[in-house]
Amino acid sequence: MKIEIFSDVGCPWCFIGKRRFERALEAFEHRDRVKVEWKSFQLDPTLPEHDHRREIDYLSEAKGLPREQVTAMLAHVTEQAAAEGLDYDFDSLVVANSRKAHRVIQRAKSASLETAERLEEQLFRAHFEDGRNIGSEDVLMELGTAAGLAAEQVREALEEDRWETAVSQDLATAQTLGVSGVPFFVLERKYGISGAQPVGVFSQALEQTWAESQPLQMVQPDDLNGQACGPTGCD
């Protein structure tokens, strides 16, 4: 069973959603037969590589929201993150464009889905907990190699156009599927889950999608031989 997760490493709910989905997947009986692929999405492609503003200032100015509302929103997100074992630090967060990070994620995905997942985790931690600049090529080199890429592979991701194309293809796929916000989980290209839903929602979706995606289960008593016709004739 294939699950695609559209995500932006600059999205606080995406890290929270990752944790909740992981809890549901860990409890899923058939988890070893689930393939998870991370897909690129950008909430604000217009951001500079490094924005000098604090997160509260950026959100207030970019979204046109009162500072009091943004403060309350960040406090709520921090509380929700803490419930998932995450230690968000919005005071230290570096506002940055995530495009280069997505290019490295695409390169990691070409190595293996596991490498991409490790890099997603490290980027989320760097951005929301450690106050690192995920728009910095030096930081991306450090995180990319820590996730399992070679240094030349990270440089390739930052320099070669094909990885920019790979990001653009994910963005186009998101648009085709009607994804307008993240996190967004696509199960077998049949069901979609929008947002960092409770664990129970993910669990139910996994069970339902698995049941519907499996071959038919035959129902036939052991002591009866039902007659049938085939290409070579009839019983």
PDB file of N, CA and C in Angstrom, residues 3 17 35 52 58 65 67 72 74 80 93 97 101 107 126 131 138 164 170 180 185 196 201 208 223 232 235:
ATOM      1  N   ILE A   3       1.484   5.323   0.372  1.00  0.00           N
ATOM      2  CA  ILE A   3       0.983   6.557   0.967  1.00  0.00           C
ATOM      3  C   ILE A   3       1.939   7.681   0.609  1.00  0.00           C
ATOM      4  N   GLY A  17       1.877  16.337  12.328  1.00  0.00           N
ATOM      5  CA  GLY A  17       1.178  15.308  11.569  1.00  0.00           C
ATOM      6  C   GLY A  17       2.040  14.092  11.315  1.00  0.00           C
ATOM      7  N   LYS A  35       4.381   1.544   1.878  1.00  0.00           N
ATOM      8  CA  LYS A  35       5.460   2.372   1.339  1.00  0.00           C
ATOM      9  C   LYS A  35       5.051   3.836   1.470  1.00  0.00           C
ATOM     10  N   HIS A  52      14.994  38.078   7.634  1.00  0.00           N
ATOM     11  CA  HIS A  52      15.505  38.621   8.898  1.00  0.00           C
ATOM     12  C   HIS A  52      14.434  38.688   9.978  1.00  0.00           C
ATOM     13  N   TYR A  58       6.889  37.769  10.733  1.00  0.00           N
ATOM     14  CA  TYR A  58       6.630  37.293   9.373  1.00  0.00           C
ATOM     15  C   TYR A  58       5.161  36.921   9.199  1.00  0.00           C
ATOM     16  N   LEU A  65      -2.337  39.301   9.898  1.00  0.00           N
ATOM     17  CA  LEU A  65      -3.036  38.932  11.126  1.00  0.00           C
ATOM     18  C   LEU A  65      -2.560  39.798  12.288  1.00  0.00           C
ATOM     19  N   ARG A  67      -1.021  40.726  15.804  1.00  0.00           N
ATOM     20  CA  ARG A  67       0.049  40.040  16.538  1.00  0.00           C
ATOM     21  C   ARG A  67      -0.509  39.187  17.672  1.00  0.00           C
ATOM     22  N   ALA A  72      -1.207  33.811  19.971  1.00  0.00           N
ATOM     23  CA  ALA A  72      -2.068  32.738  20.468  1.00  0.00           C
ATOM     24  C   ALA A  72      -1.951  31.495  19.596  1.00  0.00           C
ATOM     25  N   LEU A  74       0.665  30.529  17.739  1.00  0.00           N
ATOM     26  CA  LEU A  74       1.945  29.859  17.964  1.00  0.00           C
ATOM     27  C   LEU A  74       1.967  29.130  19.299  1.00  0.00           C
ATOM     28  N   GLN A  80       0.448  21.728  21.118  1.00  0.00           N
ATOM     29  CA  GLN A  80       0.135  20.505  20.381  1.00  0.00           C
ATOM     30  C   GLN A  80       1.407  19.718  20.048  1.00  0.00           C
ATOM     31  N   LEU A  93      13.423  30.338  15.857  1.00  0.00           N
ATOM     32  CA  LEU A  93      13.212  29.855  14.501  1.00  0.00           C
ATOM     33  C   LEU A  93      13.716  30.862  13.468  1.00  0.00           C
ATOM     34  N   ASN A  97      13.329  30.299   3.089  1.00  0.00           N
ATOM     35  CA  ASN A  97      12.704  29.629   1.961  1.00  0.00           C
ATOM     36  C   ASN A  97      13.103  28.153   1.971  1.00  0.00           C
ATOM     37  N   ALA A 101      15.878  23.085   0.366  1.00  0.00           N
ATOM     38  CA  ALA A 101      15.690  21.892   1.195  1.00  0.00           C
ATOM     39  C   ALA A 101      14.905  20.838   0.428  1.00  0.00           C
ATOM     40  N   ARG A 107      16.614  14.587  -3.951  1.00  0.00           N
ATOM     41  CA  ARG A 107      17.821  13.782  -4.191  1.00  0.00           C
ATOM     42  C   ARG A 107      17.882  12.619  -3.218  1.00  0.00           C
ATOM     43  N   ALA A 126      15.715  20.626  12.832  1.00  0.00           N
ATOM     44  CA  ALA A 126      16.611  21.773  12.676  1.00  0.00           C
ATOM     45  C   ALA A 126      15.823  23.072  12.647  1.00  0.00           C
ATOM     46  N   GLY A 131      16.643  25.999  15.754  1.00  0.00           N
ATOM     47  CA  GLY A 131      16.911  27.345  15.261  1.00  0.00           C
ATOM     48  C   GLY A 131      17.931  27.396  14.144  1.00  0.00           C
ATOM     49  N   ASP A 138      25.149  25.372   3.641  1.00  0.00           N
ATOM     50  CA  ASP A 138      26.020  24.700   4.606  1.00  0.00           C
ATOM     51  C   ASP A 138      25.203  23.805   5.543  1.00  0.00           C
ATOM     52  N   GLU A 164      15.399  20.560  -9.296  1.00  0.00           N
ATOM     53  CA  GLU A 164      14.395  21.628  -9.311  1.00  0.00           C
ATOM     54  C   GLU A 164      13.157  21.152 -10.077  1.00  0.00           C
ATOM     55  N   ASP A 170       6.291  17.594  -8.206  1.00  0.00           N
ATOM     56  CA  ASP A 170       5.478  17.335  -7.012  1.00  0.00           C
ATOM     57  C   ASP A 170       4.446  18.436  -6.804  1.00  0.00           C
ATOM     58  N   SER A 180      -4.258  21.964  -1.345  1.00  0.00           N
ATOM     59  CA  SER A 180      -4.054  23.409  -1.172  1.00  0.00           C
ATOM     60  C   SER A 180      -3.406  23.748   0.162  1.00  0.00           C
ATOM     61  N   PHE A 185      -2.213  13.780   3.219  1.00  0.00           N
ATOM     62  CA  PHE A 185      -1.858  12.375   3.077  1.00  0.00           C
ATOM     63  C   PHE A 185      -2.743  11.747   2.001  1.00  0.00           C
ATOM     64  N   ALA A 196      -3.095  17.627  10.305  1.00  0.00           N
ATOM     65  CA  ALA A 196      -2.506  16.756  11.334  1.00  0.00           C
ATOM     66  C   ALA A 196      -3.635  16.166  12.172  1.00  0.00           C
ATOM     67  N   VAL A 201      -7.852   8.786  13.322  1.00  0.00           N
ATOM     68  CA  VAL A 201      -8.252   9.019  11.933  1.00  0.00           C
ATOM     69  C   VAL A 201      -7.296   8.316  10.976  1.00  0.00           C
ATOM     70  N   GLN A 208      -9.053   0.829   6.418  1.00  0.00           N
ATOM     71  CA  GLN A 208     -10.019   0.844   5.318  1.00  0.00           C
ATOM     72  C   GLN A 208      -9.328   0.725   3.967  1.00  0.00           C
ATOM     73  N   ASP A 223     -15.425 -29.038   1.900  1.00  0.00           N
ATOM     74  CA  ASP A 223     -15.969 -30.321   1.453  1.00  0.00           C
ATOM     75  C   ASP A 223     -16.824 -30.206   0.193  1.00  0.00           C
ATOM     76  N   THR A 232     -10.709 -23.767 -21.171  1.00  0.00           N
ATOM     77  CA  THR A 232     -10.537 -25.088 -21.774  1.00  0.00           C
ATOM     78  C   THR A 232     -11.791 -25.930 -21.691  1.00  0.00           C
ATOM     79  N   ASP A 235     -16.401 -28.011 -16.078  1.00  0.00           N
ATOM     80  CA  ASP A 235     -16.271 -29.169 -15.210  1.00  0.00           C
ATOM     81  C   ASP A 235     -17.399 -30.163 -15.511  1.00  0.00           C
TER      82      ASP A 235
END
